[in-house]
Amino acid sequence: MTNAARRSLLAELSRLDVGLCTFAAPLRDYCTWRIGGPADLLVEPQNIAQIQRLRRIAHQHDLPCVVIGQGSNLLFSDAGVRGIVLRLGQHFARLHIAGERINAEAGVWVPGLARQAQQAGLAGLEHIVGIPGTVGGLVLMNGGSHRQCIGDLVERVTLVDPEGEIQELSATACNFSYRHSALQGSGGVVVTVELTCPRGDQAEIRRAMLADLRERRRKFPLRLPNCGSVFLSSAAMHASVGPPGRIIEEQGLKGLRVGGAEVSLRHANFIVNRGGASADDVLTLITAIRAEVRKTIGFELDCEVRYVTPEGKIVPAHHACPLP
Ligand SMILES: Cc1cc2nc3c(=O)[nH]c(=O)nc-3n(C[C@H](O)[C@H](O)[C@H](O)COP(=O)(O)OP(=O)(O)OC[C@H]3O[C@@H](n4cnc5c(N)ncnc54)[C@H](O)[C@@H]3O)c2cc1C
């Protein structure tokens, strides 16, 4: 499709009932790294019917459609996205708790979910209290901390598939494994998630959450724009060579800088934006870290962070800058 044809199609689309539309939306304003060029069209739907309508049209015309939440695990390209960015947030933020069941819409803020579970005396979500994303992004990434994953508590996920149809997936169909789920790359838009949490002691859950938040404040460079852990820490890797942060620190790479991107002095598995960092700066820095680690300990670090290409593909960031 030519640029002119795509632009006219997007203009037509924005006149339909699909949600709040912003043309040439600067993606740096929609992610925690504060990096990224413009999206042709950013759409914030307010209900499921709007998502279905948008997905059908995008599918019919083969228009790229990138789904995002808080952008806390994403590196957008400097060229932005030539297509649609679909953002789920405040309009999908309802949460309902009945007994041990939690039904959360995809735009629910993860720390808010953890706090509400605590108030209801439900355990198991202590480890997510400091994760600055949405439930949709968390489930897609099978995120968590202290080697736990949200997928352990998921019963069912409801999504809108690329053809605009609603699908319900059981936890088994989601095929969760460490920081991975079958939802990745499926093109589905997660709209609600059902969790089952065991009952626990409210005060004990609260203590565990406060301890987690204290540890994060102490260890993580939270004052500078970042994207959390850049490199994936697998159990096998942990056992044989240690966590990525320690490996990178042991190579003396803390403080290594490319343009505005810097390996955090506080935690070596974080890359911080010191001001004006570009996506190319970050990718060059990722390549330098991976090359050094491979040379010295013979291990290839994989990225947890995802890179969004101008064509709207979402790939682990190291796929965008493979080592020779
Ligand atoms: C300071 C900091 C600390 C962090 N700590 C942790 C941690 O301890 N553990 C951890 O796992 N992560 C951590 N992260 C990473 C990140 O917060 C999580 O991966 C988070 O769950 C991503 O949610 P999001 O809404 O920001 O998703 P985004 O970054 O917007 O998207 C991530 C992926 O999910 C997809 N996606 C988002 N919403 C939907 C949806 N509704 N339907 C379908 N696909 C969707 C996107 O397409 C993309 O592939 C941290 C990040 C920061 C900045």
mmCIF file of C-alpha atoms and ligand atoms in Angstrom:
data_model
loop_
_atom_site.group_PDB
_atom_site.id
_atom_site.type_symbol
_atom_site.label_atom_id
_atom_site.label_comp_id
_atom_site.label_asym_id
_atom_site.label_seq_id
_atom_site.Cartn_x
_atom_site.Cartn_y
_atom_site.Cartn_z
ATOM 1 C CA MET A 1 0.000 0.000 0.000
ATOM 2 C CA THR A 2 1.319 3.468 -0.847
ATOM 3 C CA ASN A 3 1.761 6.074 1.889
ATOM 4 C CA ALA A 4 -1.051 8.160 0.404
ATOM 5 C CA ALA A 5 -3.448 5.183 0.286
ATOM 6 C CA ARG A 6 -2.622 4.274 3.898
ATOM 7 C CA ARG A 7 -3.126 7.853 5.069
ATOM 8 C CA SER A 8 -6.499 8.136 3.356
ATOM 9 C CA LEU A 9 -7.622 4.773 4.776
ATOM 10 C CA LEU A 10 -6.609 5.870 8.282
ATOM 11 C CA ALA A 11 -8.458 9.166 7.871
ATOM 12 C CA GLU A 12 -11.579 7.224 6.855
ATOM 13 C CA LEU A 13 -11.148 4.842 9.776
ATOM 14 C CA SER A 14 -10.870 7.697 12.279
ATOM 15 C CA ARG A 15 -14.336 8.905 11.217
ATOM 16 C CA LEU A 16 -15.890 5.574 12.256
ATOM 17 C CA ASP A 17 -16.856 4.643 15.803
ATOM 18 C CA VAL A 18 -13.519 3.126 16.900
ATOM 19 C CA GLY A 19 -12.540 5.266 19.891
ATOM 20 C CA LEU A 20 -10.385 8.304 20.535
ATOM 21 C CA CYS A 21 -8.080 8.941 17.552
ATOM 22 C CA THR A 22 -4.823 10.916 17.501
ATOM 23 C CA PHE A 23 -2.868 11.393 14.279
ATOM 24 C CA ALA A 24 0.957 11.490 14.320
ATOM 25 C CA ALA A 25 0.977 10.583 18.019
ATOM 26 C CA PRO A 26 4.537 10.827 19.438
ATOM 27 C CA LEU A 27 5.162 7.327 20.809
ATOM 28 C CA ARG A 28 7.751 8.639 23.260
ATOM 29 C CA ASP A 29 4.746 9.953 25.213
ATOM 30 C CA TYR A 30 3.253 6.456 25.414
ATOM 31 C CA CYS A 31 6.148 4.464 26.857
ATOM 32 C CA THR A 32 8.290 4.523 29.980
ATOM 33 C CA TRP A 33 11.594 4.843 28.055
ATOM 34 C CA ARG A 34 10.390 8.121 26.499
ATOM 35 C CA ILE A 35 11.712 7.017 23.104
ATOM 36 C CA GLY A 36 10.010 6.647 19.736
ATOM 37 C CA GLY A 37 8.798 8.453 16.648
ATOM 38 C CA PRO A 38 5.182 9.103 15.638
ATOM 39 C CA ALA A 39 2.438 6.541 15.091
ATOM 40 C CA ASP A 40 0.337 7.343 12.010
ATOM 41 C CA LEU A 41 -2.782 6.836 14.140
ATOM 42 C CA LEU A 42 -3.139 6.120 17.860
ATOM 43 C CA VAL A 43 -6.558 4.768 18.834
ATOM 44 C CA GLU A 44 -7.861 4.465 22.395
ATOM 45 C CA PRO A 45 -11.023 2.353 22.240
ATOM 46 C CA GLN A 46 -13.721 2.723 24.862
ATOM 47 C CA ASN A 47 -15.504 -0.607 24.416
ATOM 48 C CA ILE A 48 -15.086 -4.054 22.897
ATOM 49 C CA ALA A 49 -17.309 -3.324 19.877
ATOM 50 C CA GLN A 50 -14.908 -0.553 18.857
ATOM 51 C CA ILE A 51 -11.928 -2.914 19.102
ATOM 52 C CA GLN A 52 -13.770 -5.482 16.964
ATOM 53 C CA ARG A 53 -14.617 -2.867 14.326
ATOM 54 C CA LEU A 54 -11.051 -1.583 14.205
ATOM 55 C CA ARG A 55 -9.528 -5.064 14.025
ATOM 56 C CA ARG A 56 -11.860 -6.082 11.163
ATOM 57 C CA ILE A 57 -10.939 -3.057 9.082
ATOM 58 C CA ALA A 58 -7.217 -3.369 9.829
ATOM 59 C CA HIS A 59 -7.385 -7.056 8.904
ATOM 60 C CA GLN A 60 -9.318 -6.448 5.649
ATOM 61 C CA HIS A 61 -6.778 -3.858 4.500
ATOM 62 C CA ASP A 62 -3.704 -5.537 5.939
ATOM 63 C CA LEU A 63 -2.946 -2.459 8.054
ATOM 64 C CA PRO A 64 -0.372 -2.888 10.840
ATOM 65 C CA CYS A 65 -2.063 -2.699 14.250
ATOM 66 C CA VAL A 66 0.169 -2.680 17.340
ATOM 67 C CA VAL A 67 -1.519 -3.249 20.721
ATOM 68 C CA ILE A 68 -0.030 -1.524 23.742
ATOM 69 C CA GLY A 69 -0.773 -0.865 27.398
ATOM 70 C CA GLN A 70 1.587 1.390 29.359
ATOM 71 C CA GLY A 71 4.527 0.788 26.992
ATOM 72 C CA SER A 72 6.658 -0.296 29.957
ATOM 73 C CA ASN A 73 8.227 -3.191 28.080
ATOM 74 C CA LEU A 74 8.530 -1.581 24.657
ATOM 75 C CA LEU A 75 11.170 0.167 22.583
ATOM 76 C CA PHE A 76 9.497 2.046 19.733
ATOM 77 C CA SER A 77 11.507 2.686 16.573
ATOM 78 C CA ASP A 78 12.765 6.208 15.897
ATOM 79 C CA ALA A 79 10.581 6.189 12.777
ATOM 80 C CA GLY A 80 7.465 5.339 14.811
ATOM 81 C CA VAL A 81 4.786 3.064 13.350
ATOM 82 C CA ARG A 82 3.324 3.214 9.841
ATOM 83 C CA GLY A 83 -0.123 2.102 10.842
ATOM 84 C CA ILE A 84 -2.314 1.921 13.944
ATOM 85 C CA VAL A 85 -1.288 1.778 17.587
ATOM 86 C CA LEU A 86 -4.185 0.498 19.687
ATOM 87 C CA ARG A 87 -3.863 1.504 23.338
ATOM 88 C CA LEU A 88 -5.876 -0.044 26.160
ATOM 89 C CA GLY A 89 -5.940 1.998 29.338
ATOM 90 C CA GLN A 90 -8.433 3.884 31.457
ATOM 91 C CA HIS A 91 -11.484 2.778 29.429
ATOM 92 C CA PHE A 92 -10.696 -0.862 30.188
ATOM 93 C CA ALA A 93 -9.969 -0.502 33.880
ATOM 94 C CA ARG A 94 -12.886 -2.257 35.621
ATOM 95 C CA LEU A 95 -12.079 -4.874 38.223
ATOM 96 C CA HIS A 96 -14.460 -7.213 40.000
ATOM 97 C CA ILE A 97 -13.686 -9.542 42.890
ATOM 98 C CA ALA A 98 -16.072 -12.332 43.955
ATOM 99 C CA GLY A 99 -14.734 -14.810 46.497
ATOM 100 C CA GLU A 100 -11.388 -16.027 45.208
ATOM 101 C CA ARG A 101 -12.084 -14.971 41.627
ATOM 102 C CA ILE A 102 -10.793 -11.718 40.160
ATOM 103 C CA ASN A 103 -12.052 -10.436 36.839
ATOM 104 C CA ALA A 104 -9.814 -7.643 35.551
ATOM 105 C CA GLU A 105 -10.058 -5.690 32.325
ATOM 106 C CA ALA A 106 -6.860 -5.421 30.313
ATOM 107 C CA GLY A 107 -6.264 -1.737 31.062
ATOM 108 C CA VAL A 108 -6.216 -2.223 34.851
ATOM 109 C CA TRP A 109 -3.022 -0.789 36.381
ATOM 110 C CA VAL A 110 -1.035 -3.756 37.751
ATOM 111 C CA PRO A 111 -0.117 -2.215 41.158
ATOM 112 C CA GLY A 112 -3.829 -1.340 41.575
ATOM 113 C CA LEU A 113 -4.802 -4.975 40.952
ATOM 114 C CA ALA A 114 -2.280 -6.130 43.572
ATOM 115 C CA ARG A 115 -3.570 -3.625 46.149
ATOM 116 C CA GLN A 116 -7.224 -4.536 45.613
ATOM 117 C CA ALA A 117 -6.406 -8.232 45.968
ATOM 118 C CA GLN A 118 -4.619 -7.455 49.247
ATOM 119 C CA GLN A 119 -7.638 -5.536 50.532
ATOM 120 C CA ALA A 120 -9.849 -8.514 49.667
ATOM 121 C CA GLY A 121 -7.491 -10.844 51.569
ATOM 122 C CA LEU A 122 -6.333 -12.621 48.410
ATOM 123 C CA ALA A 123 -2.728 -13.776 48.138
ATOM 124 C CA GLY A 124 -0.425 -14.599 45.223
ATOM 125 C CA LEU A 125 -0.153 -11.152 43.652
ATOM 126 C CA GLU A 126 2.427 -9.697 46.068
ATOM 127 C CA HIS A 127 5.164 -10.087 43.442
ATOM 128 C CA ILE A 128 3.443 -7.833 40.884
ATOM 129 C CA VAL A 129 2.834 -4.803 43.139
ATOM 130 C CA GLY A 130 5.759 -2.830 41.671
ATOM 131 C CA ILE A 131 5.247 -3.637 37.973
ATOM 132 C CA PRO A 132 4.267 -0.413 36.167
ATOM 133 C CA GLY A 133 2.139 -1.894 33.390
ATOM 134 C CA THR A 134 -1.399 -2.987 32.546
ATOM 135 C CA VAL A 135 -2.953 -6.390 33.137
ATOM 136 C CA GLY A 136 -3.069 -7.016 29.353
ATOM 137 C CA GLY A 137 0.669 -6.448 28.965
ATOM 138 C CA LEU A 138 1.444 -8.442 32.102
ATOM 139 C CA VAL A 139 -0.497 -11.499 30.943
ATOM 140 C CA LEU A 140 0.883 -11.337 27.418
ATOM 141 C CA MET A 141 4.442 -11.200 28.810
ATOM 142 C CA ASN A 142 3.598 -13.673 31.602
ATOM 143 C CA GLY A 143 5.319 -11.108 33.818
ATOM 144 C CA GLY A 144 6.101 -11.285 37.491
ATOM 145 C CA SER A 145 9.022 -11.132 39.856
ATOM 146 C CA HIS A 146 10.907 -13.258 42.391
ATOM 147 C CA ARG A 147 10.769 -15.984 39.719
ATOM 148 C CA GLN A 148 6.958 -16.049 39.808
ATOM 149 C CA CYS A 149 4.642 -15.478 36.832
ATOM 150 C CA ILE A 150 1.090 -14.113 36.568
ATOM 151 C CA GLY A 151 0.162 -17.117 34.397
ATOM 152 C CA ASP A 152 0.223 -19.326 37.531
ATOM 153 C CA LEU A 153 -3.032 -17.667 38.653
ATOM 154 C CA VAL A 154 -4.791 -17.153 35.303
ATOM 155 C CA GLU A 155 -7.994 -19.156 34.692
ATOM 156 C CA ARG A 156 -9.185 -17.608 31.439
ATOM 157 C CA VAL A 157 -8.324 -14.823 28.995
ATOM 158 C CA THR A 158 -10.842 -13.124 26.729
ATOM 159 C CA LEU A 159 -9.475 -11.518 23.594
ATOM 160 C CA VAL A 160 -10.478 -10.019 20.275
ATOM 161 C CA ASP A 161 -8.674 -11.902 17.512
ATOM 162 C CA PRO A 162 -7.253 -10.245 14.372
ATOM 163 C CA GLU A 163 -10.534 -10.915 12.484
ATOM 164 C CA GLY A 164 -12.489 -9.076 15.171
ATOM 165 C CA GLU A 165 -14.002 -12.196 16.784
ATOM 166 C CA ILE A 166 -14.154 -12.673 20.552
ATOM 167 C CA GLN A 167 -12.281 -15.729 21.810
ATOM 168 C CA GLU A 168 -12.008 -17.225 25.273
ATOM 169 C CA LEU A 169 -8.783 -19.041 26.057
ATOM 170 C CA SER A 170 -8.160 -21.314 29.023
ATOM 171 C CA ALA A 171 -4.866 -21.045 30.894
ATOM 172 C CA THR A 172 -3.787 -24.263 29.144
ATOM 173 C CA ALA A 173 -4.428 -22.734 25.727
ATOM 174 C CA CYS A 174 -2.340 -19.695 26.749
ATOM 175 C CA ASN A 175 0.596 -22.105 27.205
ATOM 176 C CA PHE A 176 2.377 -19.954 29.782
ATOM 177 C CA SER A 177 6.075 -20.459 30.416
ATOM 178 C CA TYR A 178 8.741 -18.155 31.844
ATOM 179 C CA ARG A 179 8.005 -14.655 30.414
ATOM 180 C CA HIS A 180 6.251 -16.306 27.500
ATOM 181 C CA SER A 181 2.674 -17.056 26.441
ATOM 182 C CA ALA A 182 0.971 -18.308 23.293
ATOM 183 C CA LEU A 183 -0.677 -14.865 23.130
ATOM 184 C CA GLN A 184 2.611 -13.340 21.975
ATOM 185 C CA GLY A 185 2.592 -12.853 18.234
ATOM 186 C CA SER A 186 -1.050 -14.034 17.974
ATOM 187 C CA GLY A 187 -2.341 -10.542 17.167
ATOM 188 C CA GLY A 188 -5.101 -10.974 19.767
ATOM 189 C CA VAL A 189 -6.170 -8.009 21.879
ATOM 190 C CA VAL A 190 -6.596 -9.142 25.485
ATOM 191 C CA VAL A 191 -9.713 -7.501 26.928
ATOM 192 C CA THR A 192 -10.318 -9.327 30.225
ATOM 193 C CA VAL A 193 -8.454 -11.747 32.435
ATOM 194 C CA GLU A 194 -9.868 -14.043 35.087
ATOM 195 C CA LEU A 195 -7.637 -15.025 37.990
ATOM 196 C CA THR A 196 -8.080 -17.307 40.980
ATOM 197 C CA CYS A 197 -6.112 -16.378 44.083
ATOM 198 C CA PRO A 198 -5.814 -18.307 47.340
ATOM 199 C CA ARG A 199 -6.998 -16.648 50.562
ATOM 200 C CA GLY A 200 -4.273 -15.171 52.733
ATOM 201 C CA ASP A 201 -3.639 -12.947 55.692
ATOM 202 C CA GLN A 202 -4.194 -9.282 54.765
ATOM 203 C CA ALA A 203 -1.449 -7.942 57.041
ATOM 204 C CA GLU A 204 1.067 -10.514 55.853
ATOM 205 C CA ILE A 205 0.275 -9.794 52.181
ATOM 206 C CA ARG A 206 0.679 -6.066 52.847
ATOM 207 C CA ARG A 207 4.050 -6.615 54.528
ATOM 208 C CA ALA A 208 5.289 -8.643 51.563
ATOM 209 C CA MET A 209 4.157 -5.915 49.132
ATOM 210 C CA LEU A 210 5.830 -3.138 51.105
ATOM 211 C CA ALA A 211 9.038 -5.165 51.261
ATOM 212 C CA ASP A 212 8.956 -5.652 47.475
ATOM 213 C CA LEU A 213 8.419 -1.932 46.862
ATOM 214 C CA ARG A 214 11.247 -1.027 49.258
ATOM 215 C CA GLU A 215 13.596 -3.423 47.479
ATOM 216 C CA ARG A 216 12.677 -1.947 44.084
ATOM 217 C CA ARG A 217 13.294 1.602 45.307
ATOM 218 C CA ARG A 218 16.675 0.535 46.632
ATOM 219 C CA LYS A 219 17.810 -1.492 43.589
ATOM 220 C CA PHE A 220 16.205 0.078 40.523
ATOM 221 C CA PRO A 221 16.978 3.428 38.831
ATOM 222 C CA LEU A 222 13.380 4.620 39.088
ATOM 223 C CA ARG A 223 14.144 8.336 38.658
ATOM 224 C CA LEU A 224 15.292 8.012 35.034
ATOM 225 C CA PRO A 225 13.159 6.762 32.114
ATOM 226 C CA ASN A 226 13.727 3.030 31.693
ATOM 227 C CA CYS A 227 12.002 -0.143 30.596
ATOM 228 C CA GLY A 228 12.676 -2.454 33.515
ATOM 229 C CA SER A 229 14.995 -5.406 32.940
ATOM 230 C CA VAL A 230 16.368 -5.344 29.425
ATOM 231 C CA PHE A 231 17.710 -8.909 29.369
ATOM 232 C CA LEU A 232 15.864 -12.093 30.172
ATOM 233 C CA SER A 233 16.957 -14.147 33.127
ATOM 234 C CA SER A 234 16.185 -17.818 32.535
ATOM 235 C CA ALA A 235 16.388 -20.408 35.297
ATOM 236 C CA ALA A 236 19.118 -22.330 33.422
ATOM 237 C CA MET A 237 21.160 -19.181 32.959
ATOM 238 C CA HIS A 238 20.697 -18.187 36.593
ATOM 239 C CA ALA A 239 22.027 -21.572 37.695
ATOM 240 C CA SER A 240 25.027 -21.662 35.346
ATOM 241 C CA VAL A 241 26.272 -18.047 35.053
ATOM 242 C CA GLY A 242 24.032 -15.914 37.309
ATOM 243 C CA PRO A 243 21.468 -13.168 36.591
ATOM 244 C CA PRO A 244 22.057 -10.768 33.672
ATOM 245 C CA GLY A 245 22.556 -7.738 35.950
ATOM 246 C CA ARG A 246 25.446 -9.390 37.754
ATOM 247 C CA ILE A 247 27.021 -10.695 34.529
ATOM 248 C CA ILE A 248 26.904 -7.248 32.910
ATOM 249 C CA GLU A 249 28.276 -5.592 36.044
ATOM 250 C CA GLU A 250 31.128 -8.119 36.219
ATOM 251 C CA GLN A 251 32.156 -7.161 32.670
ATOM 252 C CA GLY A 252 32.598 -3.587 33.929
ATOM 253 C CA LEU A 253 29.807 -2.303 31.678
ATOM 254 C CA LYS A 254 27.926 -0.156 34.220
ATOM 255 C CA GLY A 255 27.923 3.418 32.940
ATOM 256 C CA LEU A 256 28.657 2.397 29.311
ATOM 257 C CA ARG A 257 26.927 4.976 27.153
ATOM 258 C CA VAL A 258 25.768 5.388 23.557
ATOM 259 C CA GLY A 259 24.229 8.777 22.856
ATOM 260 C CA GLY A 260 21.590 9.326 25.539
ATOM 261 C CA ALA A 261 21.336 5.639 26.504
ATOM 262 C CA GLU A 262 23.352 4.370 29.459
ATOM 263 C CA VAL A 263 23.796 1.091 31.335
ATOM 264 C CA SER A 264 22.416 2.115 34.720
ATOM 265 C CA LEU A 265 25.022 2.726 37.430
ATOM 266 C CA ARG A 266 22.494 1.404 39.930
ATOM 267 C CA HIS A 267 21.391 -1.844 38.236
ATOM 268 C CA ALA A 268 23.267 -3.183 35.219
ATOM 269 C CA ASN A 269 20.225 -4.940 33.699
ATOM 270 C CA PHE A 270 18.583 -1.529 33.225
ATOM 271 C CA ILE A 271 19.320 0.895 30.389
ATOM 272 C CA VAL A 272 18.315 4.432 31.319
ATOM 273 C CA ASN A 273 17.493 7.340 29.048
ATOM 274 C CA ARG A 274 19.800 10.114 30.227
ATOM 275 C CA GLY A 275 18.007 12.550 27.900
ATOM 276 C CA GLY A 276 17.388 12.473 24.179
ATOM 277 C CA ALA A 277 18.206 8.757 23.757
ATOM 278 C CA SER A 278 17.106 7.297 20.443
ATOM 279 C CA ALA A 279 15.997 3.732 19.758
ATOM 280 C CA ASP A 280 19.186 3.326 17.713
ATOM 281 C CA ASP A 281 21.254 4.367 20.769
ATOM 282 C CA VAL A 282 19.540 1.677 22.848
ATOM 283 C CA LEU A 283 19.930 -1.019 20.167
ATOM 284 C CA THR A 284 23.624 -0.147 19.714
ATOM 285 C CA LEU A 285 24.144 -0.376 23.470
ATOM 286 C CA ILE A 286 22.298 -3.710 23.622
ATOM 287 C CA THR A 287 24.565 -5.025 20.848
ATOM 288 C CA ALA A 288 27.705 -3.845 22.655
ATOM 289 C CA ILE A 289 26.613 -5.578 25.903
ATOM 290 C CA ARG A 290 25.683 -8.819 24.155
ATOM 291 C CA ALA A 291 28.947 -8.858 22.155
ATOM 292 C CA GLU A 292 31.067 -8.324 25.300
ATOM 293 C CA VAL A 293 29.201 -10.978 27.300
ATOM 294 C CA ARG A 294 29.449 -13.480 24.456
ATOM 295 C CA LYS A 295 33.187 -12.781 24.048
ATOM 296 C CA THR A 296 34.037 -13.129 27.731
ATOM 297 C CA ILE A 297 31.682 -15.816 29.023
ATOM 298 C CA GLY A 298 30.410 -17.376 25.810
ATOM 299 C CA PHE A 299 26.751 -16.781 26.644
ATOM 300 C CA GLU A 300 24.215 -14.975 24.433
ATOM 301 C CA LEU A 301 21.884 -12.726 26.404
ATOM 302 C CA ASP A 302 18.316 -12.564 25.088
ATOM 303 C CA CYS A 303 16.153 -9.480 25.536
ATOM 304 C CA GLU A 304 12.979 -9.339 27.602
ATOM 305 C CA VAL A 305 12.243 -5.894 26.153
ATOM 306 C CA ARG A 306 10.329 -5.837 22.869
ATOM 307 C CA TYR A 307 11.172 -3.661 19.868
ATOM 308 C CA VAL A 308 8.344 -2.278 17.714
ATOM 309 C CA THR A 309 9.397 -1.928 14.068
ATOM 310 C CA PRO A 310 8.048 0.827 11.787
ATOM 311 C CA GLU A 311 6.034 -1.926 10.039
ATOM 312 C CA GLY A 312 4.326 -2.746 13.343
ATOM 313 C CA LYS A 313 6.110 -6.024 14.109
ATOM 314 C CA ILE A 314 6.919 -6.678 17.780
ATOM 315 C CA VAL A 315 10.113 -8.662 18.317
ATOM 316 C CA PRO A 316 12.506 -9.302 21.220
ATOM 317 C CA ALA A 317 14.861 -6.299 20.952
ATOM 318 C CA HIS A 318 17.950 -8.399 20.136
ATOM 319 C CA HIS A 319 16.239 -9.639 16.951
ATOM 320 C CA ALA A 320 16.459 -6.051 15.690
ATOM 321 C CA CYS A 321 20.247 -5.978 16.179
ATOM 322 C CA PRO A 322 21.569 -9.558 15.827
ATOM 323 C CA LEU A 323 25.229 -10.267 16.614
ATOM 324 C CA PRO A 324 27.323 -11.143 13.581
HETATM 325 C C1 LIG B 1 10.600 0.166 36.411
HETATM 326 C C2 LIG B 1 10.087 -1.088 35.740
HETATM 327 C C3 LIG B 1 10.052 -2.274 36.455
HETATM 328 C C4 LIG B 1 9.559 -3.443 35.849
HETATM 329 N N1 LIG B 1 9.529 -4.586 36.587
HETATM 330 C C5 LIG B 1 9.059 -5.727 36.014
HETATM 331 C C6 LIG B 1 9.018 -6.953 36.775
HETATM 332 O O1 LIG B 1 9.379 -7.017 37.925
HETATM 333 N N2 LIG B 1 8.522 -8.046 36.145
HETATM 334 C C7 LIG B 1 8.066 -8.032 34.852
HETATM 335 O O2 LIG B 1 7.623 -9.061 34.348
HETATM 336 N N3 LIG B 1 8.103 -6.888 34.120
HETATM 337 C C8 LIG B 1 8.591 -5.750 34.671
HETATM 338 N N4 LIG B 1 8.637 -4.592 33.917
HETATM 339 C C9 LIG B 1 8.228 -4.631 32.490
HETATM 340 C C10 LIG B 1 6.753 -4.280 32.245
HETATM 341 O O3 LIG B 1 6.279 -3.396 33.246
HETATM 342 C C11 LIG B 1 5.855 -5.505 32.196
HETATM 343 O O4 LIG B 1 6.225 -6.373 31.135
HETATM 344 C C12 LIG B 1 4.380 -5.076 32.006
HETATM 345 O O5 LIG B 1 3.534 -6.114 32.353
HETATM 346 C C13 LIG B 1 4.061 -4.606 30.606
HETATM 347 O O6 LIG B 1 2.750 -4.038 30.624
HETATM 348 P P1 LIG B 1 2.379 -2.838 29.640
HETATM 349 O O7 LIG B 1 0.955 -2.536 29.809
HETATM 350 O O8 LIG B 1 3.327 -1.703 29.864
HETATM 351 O O9 LIG B 1 2.656 -3.525 28.243
HETATM 352 P P2 LIG B 1 3.373 -2.878 26.982
HETATM 353 O O10 LIG B 1 4.800 -2.600 27.320
HETATM 354 O O11 LIG B 1 2.561 -1.781 26.456
HETATM 355 O O12 LIG B 1 3.331 -4.112 25.993
HETATM 356 C C14 LIG B 1 4.088 -5.276 26.263
HETATM 357 C C15 LIG B 1 3.620 -6.379 25.334
HETATM 358 O O13 LIG B 1 2.270 -6.696 25.654
HETATM 359 C C16 LIG B 1 1.425 -6.477 24.526
HETATM 360 N N5 LIG B 1 0.140 -5.978 25.041
HETATM 361 C C17 LIG B 1 -0.075 -4.965 25.916
HETATM 362 N N6 LIG B 1 -1.385 -4.869 26.205
HETATM 363 C C18 LIG B 1 -2.006 -5.830 25.488
HETATM 364 C C19 LIG B 1 -3.358 -6.242 25.338
HETATM 365 N N7 LIG B 1 -4.359 -5.671 26.011
HETATM 366 N N8 LIG B 1 -3.628 -7.262 24.488
HETATM 367 C C20 LIG B 1 -2.661 -7.872 23.805
HETATM 368 N N9 LIG B 1 -1.366 -7.528 23.895
HETATM 369 C C21 LIG B 1 -1.037 -6.539 24.744
HETATM 370 C C22 LIG B 1 2.164 -5.527 23.612
HETATM 371 O O14 LIG B 1 1.786 -5.714 22.270
HETATM 372 C C23 LIG B 1 3.611 -5.956 23.868
HETATM 373 O O15 LIG B 1 3.933 -7.081 23.089
HETATM 374 C C24 LIG B 1 9.113 -3.413 34.507
HETATM 375 C C25 LIG B 1 9.151 -2.204 33.797
HETATM 376 C C26 LIG B 1 9.620 -1.049 34.405
HETATM 377 C C27 LIG B 1 9.640 0.235 33.625
#
